[in-house]
Coordinates of N, CA and C in Angstrom, one line a residue:
X247 N -3.7 -11.4 -15.3 CA -3.7 -10.2 -14.8 C -1.8 -9.4 -15.4
X248 N -1.5 -8.1 -15.5 CA -0.4 -7.1 -15.8 C 1.2 -8.2 -16.7
X249 N 1.2 -7.9 -17.4 CA 3.1 -8.9 -17.3 C 3.3 -8.4 -16.4
X250 N 3.5 -6.9 -16.2 CA 4.1 -6.3 -15.0 C 4.4 -6.8 -13.4
X251 N 3.3 -8.0 -13.4 CA 2.5 -7.8 -12.1 C 3.4 -9.8 -11.8
X252 N 4.1 -9.7 -12.9 CA 4.0 -11.4 -12.8 C 5.5 -11.8 -12.1
X253 N 6.5 -10.7 -12.7 CA 7.6 -11.0 -12.0 C 8.2 -10.5 -11.0
X254 N 8.5 -12.1 -10.1 CA 9.0 -12.4 -8.7 C 7.5 -12.4 -8.1
X255 N 6.3 -12.8 -8.5 CA 5.4 -12.2 -8.1 C 4.2 -13.7 -7.7
X256 N 3.9 -14.0 -7.4 CA 2.3 -15.3 -7.4 C 1.2 -14.6 -6.7
X257 N 0.1 -14.4 -7.5 CA -1.0 -14.2 -6.6 C -1.4 -14.5 -5.5
X258 N -1.1 -13.5 -5.0 CA -2.3 -14.3 -3.4 C -3.5 -13.2 -3.9
X259 N -3.6 -11.6 -4.7 CA -4.4 -10.6 -5.2 C -4.0 -9.4 -4.4
X260 N -3.9 -8.4 -4.7 CA -3.8 -7.5 -4.2 C -6.1 -6.4 -3.8
X261 N -5.2 -5.5 -2.3 CA -3.7 -5.0 -2.1 C -2.6 -6.3 -2.3
X262 N -2.9 -6.7 -2.2 CA -2.3 -8.4 -0.9 C -1.6 -9.1 -2.0
X263 N -0.3 -9.1 -2.5 CA -0.3 -9.7 -3.2 C 0.7 -11.1 -2.4
X264 N 1.3 -12.0 -2.8 CA 2.4 -12.9 -1.8 C 3.5 -13.1 -2.8
X265 N 4.5 -12.5 -1.9 CA 5.4 -12.9 -2.8 C 6.6 -13.8 -2.7
X266 N 7.5 -14.1 -4.0 CA 8.1 -15.9 -4.1 C 8.8 -15.5 -2.5
X267 N 9.1 -17.1 -2.4 CA 10.1 -17.3 -1.1 C 11.4 -16.3 -1.1
X268 N 11.8 -16.0 -2.3 CA 13.5 -15.0 -2.7 C 13.1 -13.9 -2.2
X269 N 11.7 -13.0 -2.3 CA 11.6 -11.0 -2.0 C 11.3 -12.3 -0.7
X270 N 10.8 -12.3 0.3 CA 9.9 -12.0 1.5 C 11.0 -13.9 2.2
X271 N 11.3 -13.0 4.1 CA 12.2 -14.2 4.4 C 11.2 -16.1 4.4
X272 N 11.0 -17.0 4.2 CA 10.6 -18.0 4.7 C 10.7 -17.8 6.6
X273 N 9.4 -18.4 7.2 CA 10.1 -18.3 8.7 C 10.8 -19.5 8.6
X274 N 11.1 -19.8 9.9 CA 11.5 -20.9 10.0 C 10.1 -22.0 11.3
X275 N 11.3 -23.3 10.4 CA 9.9 -24.3 10.6 C 8.6 -24.4 12.1
X276 N 9.3 -23.6 12.9 CA 8.7 -23.7 14.4 C 7.4 -22.4 14.4
X277 N 7.6 -21.5 13.1 CA 6.7 -20.5 12.3 C 5.9 -20.4 11.1
X278 N 6.0 -22.0 11.0 CA 5.3 -22.4 9.3 C 3.8 -22.1 10.4
X279 N 3.8 -22.6 11.1 CA 2.2 -21.9 11.5 C 1.5 -20.9 11.4
X280 N 2.3 -20.1 12.0 CA 1.8 -19.6 12.6 C 2.2 -18.2 10.9
X281 N 3.3 -19.1 10.3 CA 2.1 -17.8 8.8 C 1.8 -18.7 8.1
X282 N 0.6 -19.7 7.8 CA 0.2 -20.0 7.4 C -1.0 -20.1 8.2
X283 N -1.2 -19.6 9.6 CA -2.4 -19.3 10.1 C -2.6 -17.3 9.7
X284 N -1.5 -16.5 9.2 CA -1.7 -15.4 9.6 C -1.7 -15.3 7.5
X285 N -1.7 -16.6 6.7 CA -2.3 -16.9 5.2 C -3.6 -17.0 5.2
X286 N -3.5 -18.3 6.0 CA -5.6 -17.8 6.0 C -6.8 -17.6 6.6
X287 N -6.3 -15.8 7.3 CA -6.7 -15.3 7.7 C -6.4 -13.9 6.8
X288 N -5.7 -13.8 6.7 CA -5.3 -12.7 4.9 C -6.7 -12.7 4.2
X289 N -6.9 -14.5 3.8 CA -7.6 -14.8 2.9 C -9.2 -15.3 3.0
X290 N -9.2 -15.9 3.7 CA -11.3 -15.9 4.7 C -11.8 -14.5 5.6
X291 N -10.1 -13.3 5.8 CA -11.2 -12.5 6.8 C -11.4 -11.2 5.4
X292 N -10.4 -11.5 4.3 CA -11.9 -11.1 3.1 C -12.7 -11.0 2.4
X293 N -12.6 -12.4 2.2 CA -14.0 -13.3 2.1 C -14.8 -13.3 2.6
X294 N -15.6 -13.6 4.6 CA -16.0 -13.5 5.3 C -15.8 -12.5 6.3
X295 N -15.1 -12.0 6.1 CA -15.4 -11.0 6.8 C -15.1 -11.4 9.1
X296 N -14.6 -10.8 9.6 CA -13.7 -10.6 10.9 C -14.7 -11.5 12.3
X297 N -15.3 -11.0 12.1 CA -16.6 -11.7 12.6 C -17.1 -13.3 12.8
X298 N -17.2 -13.7 11.1 CA -17.7 -14.7 10.7 C -16.7 -15.6 10.5
X299 N -15.5 -15.7 10.5 CA -14.1 -15.9 11.0 C -14.1 -16.8 11.7
X300 N -14.1 -18.1 11.9 CA -14.2 -18.6 14.1 C -12.4 -19.1 13.4
X301 N -12.1 -19.0 14.7 CA -10.9 -20.1 14.2 C -10.6 -21.5 15.2
X302 N -11.2 -21.9 14.7 CA -11.9 -23.3 14.4 C -11.4 -24.0 12.7
X303 N -12.6 -22.2 12.1 CA -11.9 -22.4 10.3 C -10.8 -21.9 9.8
X304 N -10.1 -21.4 10.2 CA -9.2 -20.8 10.1 C -7.7 -21.8 10.6
X305 N -8.5 -22.7 11.2 CA -7.1 -24.3 12.1 C -6.8 -25.0 10.5
X306 N -8.8 -25.0 10.2 CA -8.7 -26.3 9.3 C -7.8 -25.3 8.3
X307 N -8.4 -24.8 8.0 CA -7.8 -23.8 5.7 C -6.1 -23.9 6.1
X308 N -5.0 -23.7 7.1 CA -3.8 -23.3 7.6 C -3.3 -24.9 8.1
X309 N -3.8 -26.1 8.1 CA -3.9 -27.7 8.5 C -2.8 -27.7 9.8
X310 N -3.7 -26.6 10.5 CA -3.3 -27.2 12.4 C -4.2 -26.8 13.0
X311 N -3.5 -27.5 14.4 CA -4.4 -27.0 15.8 C -4.6 -26.5 16.2
X312 N -5.9 -25.7 17.2 CA -6.5 -25.7 17.4 C -5.4 -25.0 18.3
X313 N -4.4 -26.1 19.2 CA -4.1 -25.2 20.1 C -2.3 -24.9 19.1
X314 N -2.0 -24.9 18.2 CA -1.1 -24.4 17.5 C -1.4 -22.8 17.5
X315 N -3.0 -22.9 17.2 CA -3.5 -21.7 16.8 C -2.9 -21.0 17.9
X316 N -3.7 -21.8 19.7 CA -3.1 -19.9 21.0 C -1.7 -20.2 21.3
X317 N -1.0 -21.2 20.9 CA 0.2 -20.9 20.5 C 0.8 -19.7 20.4
X318 N 0.2 -19.5 19.1 CA 0.6 -18.4 18.8 C 0.0 -17.0 18.7
X319 N -0.9 -17.0 19.4 CA -2.1 -15.7 19.5 C -2.8 -16.4 20.8
X320 N -3.4 -15.5 21.2 CA -3.8 -15.0 23.2 C -5.0 -15.3 22.8
X321 N -5.0 -15.1 21.6 CA -7.4 -15.0 20.6 C -7.1 -14.7 20.1
X322 N -8.9 -14.1 19.1 CA -8.3 -14.4 17.8 C -8.4 -12.5 17.4
X323 N -9.1 -11.6 18.2 CA -8.7 -10.3 18.5 C -6.5 -9.7 18.3
X324 N -6.1 -11.3 19.0 CA -4.9 -11.1 18.2 C -4.1 -11.5 17.1
X325 N -4.7 -12.5 17.0 CA -4.5 -12.9 15.4 C -5.4 -11.8 14.8
X326 N -6.0 -11.3 15.1 CA -5.9 -9.5 14.4 C -5.3 -8.8 13.6
X327 N -4.9 -8.6 14.5 CA -4.0 -7.9 14.9 C -2.3 -8.1 13.9
X328 N -1.9 -9.0 14.1 CA -0.6 -9.9 13.3 C -0.9 -9.8 12.0
X329 N -2.5 -10.3 12.5 CA -2.6 -9.8 10.3 C -2.0 -9.2 9.6
X330 N -3.1 -7.9 10.1 CA -3.3 -7.0 10.1 C -1.8 -5.7 9.4
X331 N -0.7 -6.0 10.6 CA 1.1 -6.4 10.1 C 2.1 -7.0 10.1
X332 N 1.2 -8.3 8.8 CA 1.3 -9.2 7.5 C 1.7 -8.6 6.7
X333 N -0.4 -7.9 6.5 CA -0.7 -7.3 5.9 C 0.5 -6.2 5.3
X334 N 1.0 -5.3 6.5 CA 1.5 -4.5 6.0 C 2.9 -4.5 5.5
X335 N 3.3 -5.8 6.3 CA 4.8 -6.1 5.6 C 4.7 -7.1 4.0
X336 N 3.7 -7.8 3.4 CA 3.6 -8.5 2.2 C 2.9 -7.2 1.3
X337 N 2.1 -6.5 1.7 CA 2.4 -5.3 0.5 C 3.2 -4.1 0.6
X338 N 3.8 -3.6 1.5 CA 5.1 -3.7 1.6 C 5.6 -3.8 0.7
X339 N 6.3 -4.7 0.8 CA 7.4 -5.4 -0.5 C 7.3 -5.0 -2.0
X340 N 5.4 -5.7 -2.1 CA 4.7 -5.4 -2.9 C 5.2 -4.2 -3.5
X341 N 4.6 -3.4 -2.8 CA 4.6 -1.4 -4.1 C 5.9 -1.0 -3.7
X342 N 6.9 -1.4 -2.8 CA 8.3 -1.0 -2.7 C 9.1 -1.3 -4.2
X343 N 8.1 -2.7 -4.8 CA 9.1 -3.5 -6.4 C 8.7 -2.1 -6.9
X344 N 7.4 -2.3 -7.1 CA 6.4 -2.1 -8.7 C 7.1 -1.3 -8.8
X345 N 6.1 -1.1 -10.7 CA 7.2 -0.4 -11.0 C 6.8 0.8 -11.5
X346 N 5.9 1.6 -10.7 CA 5.7 3.2 -11.3 C 7.0 4.0 -9.9
X347 N 7.6 3.2 -9.7 CA 8.9 4.3 -8.7 C 10.1 4.3 -10.1
X348 N 9.9 4.1 -11.7 CA 10.5 4.2 -12.3 C 11.0 5.4 -13.3
X349 N 9.4 6.2 -12.6 CA 9.1 7.2 -13.1 C 10.4 8.6 -13.0
X350 N 10.7 9.5 -13.7 CA 11.6 10.6 -13.6 C 11.3 11.6 -12.2
X351 N 10.0 11.8 -13.5 CA 9.8 13.3 -12.8 C 8.6 12.3 -11.7
X352 N 8.9 13.1 -10.4 CA 7.1 13.2 -8.9 C 6.2 12.9 -9.4
X353 N 6.2 13.5 -10.3 CA 4.0 13.3 -10.7 C 3.9 11.7 -11.3
X354 N 4.3 12.0 -12.3 CA 4.1 10.7 -13.5 C 4.0 9.5 -11.9
X355 N 5.2 9.6 -11.3 CA 5.2 8.0 -10.4 C 3.8 7.9 -9.6
X356 N 3.4 8.4 -8.8 CA 2.4 9.2 -7.4 C 1.2 8.7 -9.0
X357 N 1.7 9.3 -10.3 CA -0.3 8.8 -10.6 C 0.3 7.2 -11.5
X358 N 1.6 7.1 -11.9 CA 2.0 5.3 -11.5 C 1.1 4.2 -11.0
X359 N 1.5 4.7 -9.9 CA 1.0 4.7 -8.2 C -0.2 4.5 -8.4
X360 N -1.2 5.4 -9.6 CA -2.9 5.4 -8.8 C -2.9 4.3 -10.2
X361 N -2.2 4.3 -11.2 CA -2.2 3.4 -12.7 C -2.2 1.7 -12.4
X362 N -1.1 1.5 -11.3 CA -1.2 0.1 -10.5 C -1.5 0.1 -9.9
X363 N -2.6 0.8 -8.6 CA -3.4 0.6 -8.4 C -5.0 -0.1 -9.1
X364 N -5.2 0.9 -9.5 CA -6.4 0.2 -10.7 C -5.8 -1.3 -11.4
X365 N -4.3 -1.6 -11.9 CA -4.0 -3.1 -12.5 C -4.4 -4.1 -11.8
X366 N -4.0 -3.5 -10.2 CA -4.3 -3.9 -9.3 C -5.8 -5.6 -9.5
X367 N -6.9 -5.2 -9.8 CA -7.5 -4.7 -9.2 C -8.3 -5.9 -10.6
X368 N -7.8 -7.1 -10.4 CA -8.0 -7.9 -10.5 C -8.5 -9.8 -10.2
X369 N -9.5 -10.1 -10.6 CA -10.1 -11.6 -10.2 C -11.3 -11.3 -8.8
X370 N -11.7 -12.6 -8.5 CA -12.6 -11.9 -7.7 C -13.0 -10.8 -6.6
X371 N -13.5 -10.3 -6.4 CA -13.8 -9.3 -5.1 C -13.1 -9.7 -3.5
X372 N -13.1 -9.9 -2.9 CA -12.2 -10.8 -2.6 C -10.6 -10.3 -2.3
X373 N -10.7 -10.9 -3.6 CA -8.9 -11.1 -4.1 C -8.6 -9.8 -4.2
X374 N -8.5 -8.6 -4.2 CA -8.2 -7.6 -4.1 C -8.5 -6.2 -3.6
X375 N -9.9 -6.6 -2.6 CA -9.9 -5.6 -1.4 C -8.5 -5.3 -0.3
X376 N -9.0 -5.2 0.5 CA -8.1 -4.7 1.6 C -8.1 -5.7 3.0
X377 N -7.6 -5.9 3.9 CA -7.9 -6.7 4.3 C -8.0 -6.1 5.3
X378 N -7.3 -4.9 5.5 CA -7.0 -4.2 7.3 C -8.0 -2.8 6.9
X379 N -8.1 -3.1 5.4 CA -10.1 -1.9 5.5 C -11.3 -3.1 5.3
X380 N -11.3 -3.9 5.5 CA -12.3 -4.7 5.8 C -13.0 -4.9 7.5
X381 N -11.2 -5.3 8.0 CA -11.2 -5.9 9.3 C -11.7 -4.3 10.6
X382 N -11.0 -3.6 9.9 CA -11.4 -1.7 10.8 C -12.7 -1.5 10.6
X383 N -13.8 -2.1 9.0 CA -15.5 -1.5 9.6 C -15.4 -1.9 10.3
X384 N -15.5 -2.9 10.5 CA -16.0 -4.0 11.9 C -15.6 -4.3 12.8
X385 N -15.3 -3.7 13.4 CA -13.8 -3.6 14.3 C -13.3 -2.4 14.8
X386 N -14.0 -0.9 14.8 CA -13.6 0.3 15.0 C -14.2 -0.3 16.4
X387 N -14.7 0.0 16.5 CA -15.6 0.0 18.4 C -15.3 -1.7 18.8
X388 N -16.0 -2.6 18.5 CA -15.6 -3.4 19.4 C -14.3 -4.5 19.6
X389 N -12.5 -3.5 18.9 CA -11.4 -4.2 18.7 C -10.3 -3.3 17.9
X390 N -10.1 -2.6 19.3 CA -9.4 -0.9 19.1 C -8.3 -2.1 18.8
X391 N -7.8 -2.8 19.1 CA -5.9 -3.2 18.9 C -6.0 -3.2 18.2
X392 N -7.6 -3.7 17.2 CA -7.0 -4.0 15.3 C -7.3 -2.9 15.4
X393 N -8.7 -2.3 15.5 CA -8.9 -1.0 15.1 C -6.9 -0.2 14.8
X394 N -6.5 -0.3 15.5 CA -5.3 0.8 16.0 C -4.0 -0.1 14.6
X395 N -4.2 -0.8 15.1 CA -3.0 -1.8 14.0 C -3.9 -1.6 11.9
X396 N -4.4 -1.1 12.1 CA -5.7 -1.0 10.7 C -5.7 0.1 10.6
X397 N -5.1 1.0 11.1 CA -5.1 2.2 11.2 C -3.8 2.5 10.8
X398 N -2.8 2.0 11.5 CA -1.4 2.2 11.5 C -1.2 1.4 9.6
X399 N -1.5 0.6 9.6 CA -1.3 -0.4 8.3 C -2.0 0.5 7.4
X400 N -3.0 2.0 7.2 CA -3.5 2.4 6.4 C -2.9 3.5 6.2
X401 N -2.2 4.0 7.1 CA -1.8 5.3 6.8 C -0.2 5.7 7.1
X402 N 0.5 4.5 7.3 CA 1.5 3.6 7.1 C 2.2 4.0 5.3
X403 N 0.8 2.8 4.6 CA 1.4 2.9 2.9 C 1.2 4.4 3.1
X404 N -0.2 5.2 3.2 CA 0.1 6.9 2.4 C 1.0 7.5 2.9
X405 N 1.9 7.2 3.3 CA 2.9 8.4 3.9 C 4.6 7.8 3.5
X406 N 3.6 6.8 2.2 CA 5.1 6.3 1.4 C 4.8 7.2 0.9
X407 N 3.6 8.1 0.1 CA 3.4 8.9 -1.1 C 3.2 10.5 -1.4
X408 N 4.7 10.8 -0.1 CA 4.5 12.2 0.5 C 5.5 12.4 -0.4
X409 N 6.6 11.7 0.1 CA 7.8 12.7 -1.0 C 7.1 13.0 -1.9
X410 N 6.9 12.2 -3.0 CA 6.3 12.7 -4.5 C 5.1 13.0 -4.7
X411 N 4.5 13.5 -3.4 CA 3.1 14.3 -4.1 C 3.4 16.2 -3.2
X412 N 4.8 15.4 -1.7 CA 5.4 17.2 -2.6 C 6.2 17.9 -3.5
X413 N 7.0 16.9 -3.9 CA 8.3 17.0 -5.3 C 7.3 17.7 -6.0
X414 N 6.3 17.2 -6.1 CA 5.1 17.5 -7.4 C 4.6 18.7 -7.1
X415 N 4.1 19.5 -5.8 CA 3.4 20.8 -5.7 C 4.5 21.7 -5.7
X416 N 5.9 21.2 -5.4 CA 7.0 22.1 -5.2 C 7.1 22.2 -6.7
X417 N 6.8 21.2 -7.8 CA 7.7 21.4 -9.4 C 7.2 22.5 -9.5
X418 N 5.4 22.4 -9.0 CA 4.3 23.0 -10.7 C 3.9 23.9 -9.6
X419 N 3.9 24.8 -8.2 CA 4.0 25.5 -7.1 C 2.8 25.5 -7.1
X420 N 1.8 23.9 -7.4 CA 0.9 23.6 -6.3 C 0.7 24.0 -5.3
X421 N -0.2 24.3 -4.4 CA -0.1 24.3 -2.7 C -1.9 24.5 -2.8
X422 N -2.3 25.0 -1.3 CA -3.8 24.8 -0.5 C -3.6 23.5 -0.1
X423 N -3.2 22.8 -0.1 CA -3.5 21.6 1.1 C -1.9 21.3 1.6
X424 N -1.6 19.8 2.0 CA -0.5 19.0 2.4 C -0.2 18.3 1.0
X425 N 0.3 17.0 1.5 CA 1.2 16.1 1.5 C 0.0 14.9 1.2
X426 N 0.2 15.4 2.6 CA 0.3 14.2 3.4 C -1.6 14.0 3.5
X427 N -2.6 15.1 3.5 CA -3.4 15.0 3.3 C -4.1 14.8 1.6
X428 N -3.6 14.4 0.7 CA -4.3 13.8 -0.5 C -3.3 12.9 -0.4
X429 N -2.5 12.0 0.0 CA -2.1 11.0 0.3 C -3.5 10.1 1.4
X430 N -4.1 10.6 2.1 CA -4.5 9.9 2.7 C -6.3 10.4 2.5
X431 N -5.9 11.2 1.0 CA -7.3 11.7 0.5 C -7.2 9.5 -0.9
X432 N -6.2 9.5 -1.4 CA -5.7 8.2 -1.8 C -6.7 7.2 -1.3
X433 N -5.7 7.3 -0.4 CA -6.4 6.2 0.2 C -8.7 5.5 0.4
X434 N -8.6 6.9 0.2 CA -10.4 7.1 1.5 C -10.8 6.6 -0.3
X435 N -10.3 7.3 -1.5 CA -11.1 7.2 -2.2 C -10.6 5.0 -2.4
X436 N -10.2 4.1 -2.5 CA -9.3 3.1 -2.6 C -10.0 2.9 -2.2
X437 N -10.5 2.8 -0.1 CA -11.2 1.5 0.1 C -12.8 1.9 -0.3
X438 N -13.6 3.4 -0.5 CA -15.3 3.0 -1.4 C -15.1 2.6 -2.5
X439 N -13.7 2.1 -3.2 CA -13.8 1.3 -4.0 C -14.3 0.7 -4.1
X440 N -13.3 -0.2 -3.2 CA -13.4 -1.4 -2.3 C -14.7 -2.0 -2.0
X441 N -15.4 -1.2 -1.4 CA -17.2 -1.0 -0.5 C -18.1 -1.2 -2.0
X442 N -17.8 0.0 -2.2 CA -18.6 -0.3 -3.6 C -18.8 -1.5 -4.4
X443 N -17.2 -2.6 -4.9 CA -17.3 -3.0 -5.5 C -18.2 -4.6 -5.0
X444 N -17.3 -4.5 -3.2 CA -18.1 -5.3 -2.2 C -20.1 -5.1 -2.6
X445 N -21.0 -4.1 -2.7 CA -21.2 -4.3 -1.9 C -22.9 -3.8 -3.8
X446 N -21.9 -4.5 -4.9 CA -22.3 -4.3 -6.3 C -22.5 -5.4 -7.2
X447 N -20.5 -5.9 -5.4 CA -20.2 -7.2 -6.8 C -19.3 -7.0 -8.2
X448 N -18.3 -5.7 -8.6 CA -18.7 -5.4 -9.4 C -17.4 -5.0 -9.8
X449 N -15.8 -5.4 -10.2 CA -15.2 -4.5 -10.2 C -15.2 -2.8 -11.3
X450 N -16.1 -3.3 -12.3 CA -16.1 -2.6 -13.3 C -16.6 -1.3 -12.2
X451 N -16.8 -0.7 -10.7 CA -17.4 0.1 -10.2 C -16.6 0.8 -9.8
X452 N -15.5 -0.2 -8.6 CA -14.4 -0.1 -8.6 C -13.2 0.4 -8.9
X453 N -12.9 0.4 -10.5 CA -11.9 0.9 -11.8 C -12.3 3.1 -11.7
X454 N -13.1 2.9 -11.8 CA -14.0 3.7 -12.6 C -14.2 5.2 -11.6
X455 N -14.4 4.3 -10.4 CA -13.3 5.1 -8.8 C -11.7 5.9 -9.3
X456 N -11.2 4.8 -9.5 CA -9.9 5.0 -9.6 C -9.6 6.3 -10.5
X457 N -10.8 5.9 -12.1 CA -10.5 7.1 -13.1 C -10.9 7.9 -12.3
X458 N -11.0 8.2 -11.8 CA -12.2 9.5 -11.1 C -10.7 9.2 -10.0
X459 N -10.5 9.5 -9.9 CA -8.9 9.7 -9.0 C -8.1 11.0 -9.5
X460 N -7.8 9.7 -10.7 CA -6.4 9.8 -11.7 C -6.8 10.9 -12.3
X461 N -8.5 11.9 -12.5 CA -9.0 12.5 -13.5 C -8.6 14.1 -12.5
X462 N -9.0 13.7 -11.1 CA -8.3 14.6 -9.9 C -6.8 15.5 -10.1
X463 N -6.3 13.6 -10.0 CA -4.7 14.0 -9.2 C -4.9 14.7 -10.4
X464 N -5.2 14.8 -12.3 CA -4.3 16.5 -12.8 C -4.7 17.4 -13.1
X465 N -6.3 17.2 -12.7 CA -6.9 18.8 -12.3 C -5.8 19.3 -11.9
X466 N -5.9 18.5 -10.7 CA -5.3 19.5 -9.5 C -3.9 19.7 -9.0
X467 N -2.8 18.7 -9.9 CA -1.4 19.9 -10.2 C -1.8 20.1 -12.5
X468 N -3.1 19.6 -12.6 CA -3.0 20.9 -14.6 C -1.9 20.2 -14.9
X469 N -2.4 19.1 -15.9 CA -1.9 18.2 -16.0 C -2.1 16.9 -16.0
X470 N -3.5 17.3 -17.1 CA -3.9 16.2 -19.1 C -3.0 15.9 -19.3
X471 N -4.2 13.7 -19.5 CA -3.5 12.8 -20.2 C -2.7 13.4 -21.5
X472 N -2.3 13.0 -22.2 CA -2.1 13.1 -23.7 C -3.4 12.9 -24.2
X473 N -4.2 12.2 -23.5 CA -5.5 12.4 -24.7 C -6.7 12.9 -24.4
X474 N -6.3 13.8 -23.3 CA -7.2 15.3 -23.2 C -6.9 16.4 -24.3
X475 N -5.3 16.6 -24.3 CA -4.5 17.8 -25.0 C -5.9 17.9 -26.2
X476 N -6.0 19.4 -26.6 CA -6.0 19.7 -27.8 C -4.9 18.8 -29.4
X477 N -6.1 18.8 -30.2 CA -5.0 18.5 -31.2 C -4.5 19.8 -32.0

């Protein structure tokens, strides 16, 4: 993992990374079983899928009783909604602290965000793919509450890019599309990259998709990389 990702973080891998206890509030004791169940859901669902993940398996992984599960969640679907919200909370903290915010130029920040997403493609496929992207593919018709929670997670993350895209468009007089539509397009490419990685068990395919996205953004803003400039 790149050194930039190690400061203040320990991997559970992205897009999810588990933050240190100093970066994320530790739940009170009576909520620790709930937190362990959410962490188990995050990891097992990414590896096996929502349908294939049983309540019994979640309880074993979290080290809690089935009674504890139903104390915190009325159903497996309720757990899925809470897991999507937990994913949003933890990954929002990760991206808020990421180094790409240090760039002065808004386009450089946007491009650095995409580079950061590429750097996060580390470990086994289940360790860098997206929990909410995984769940929504399975539940978009069968569990509307989970679908809507996943949609909120993806959309809210995309919105964090909009201000920089708007500023970059204004600075370079780029028009013809909305900043929000480009922000959502980045998420469509990333989610598609995760699907390719799962289909062929290849991190390289996902990385190549992100590289193409970076090249597309540079072309869109007429901002070639230094190695692409004529000598």
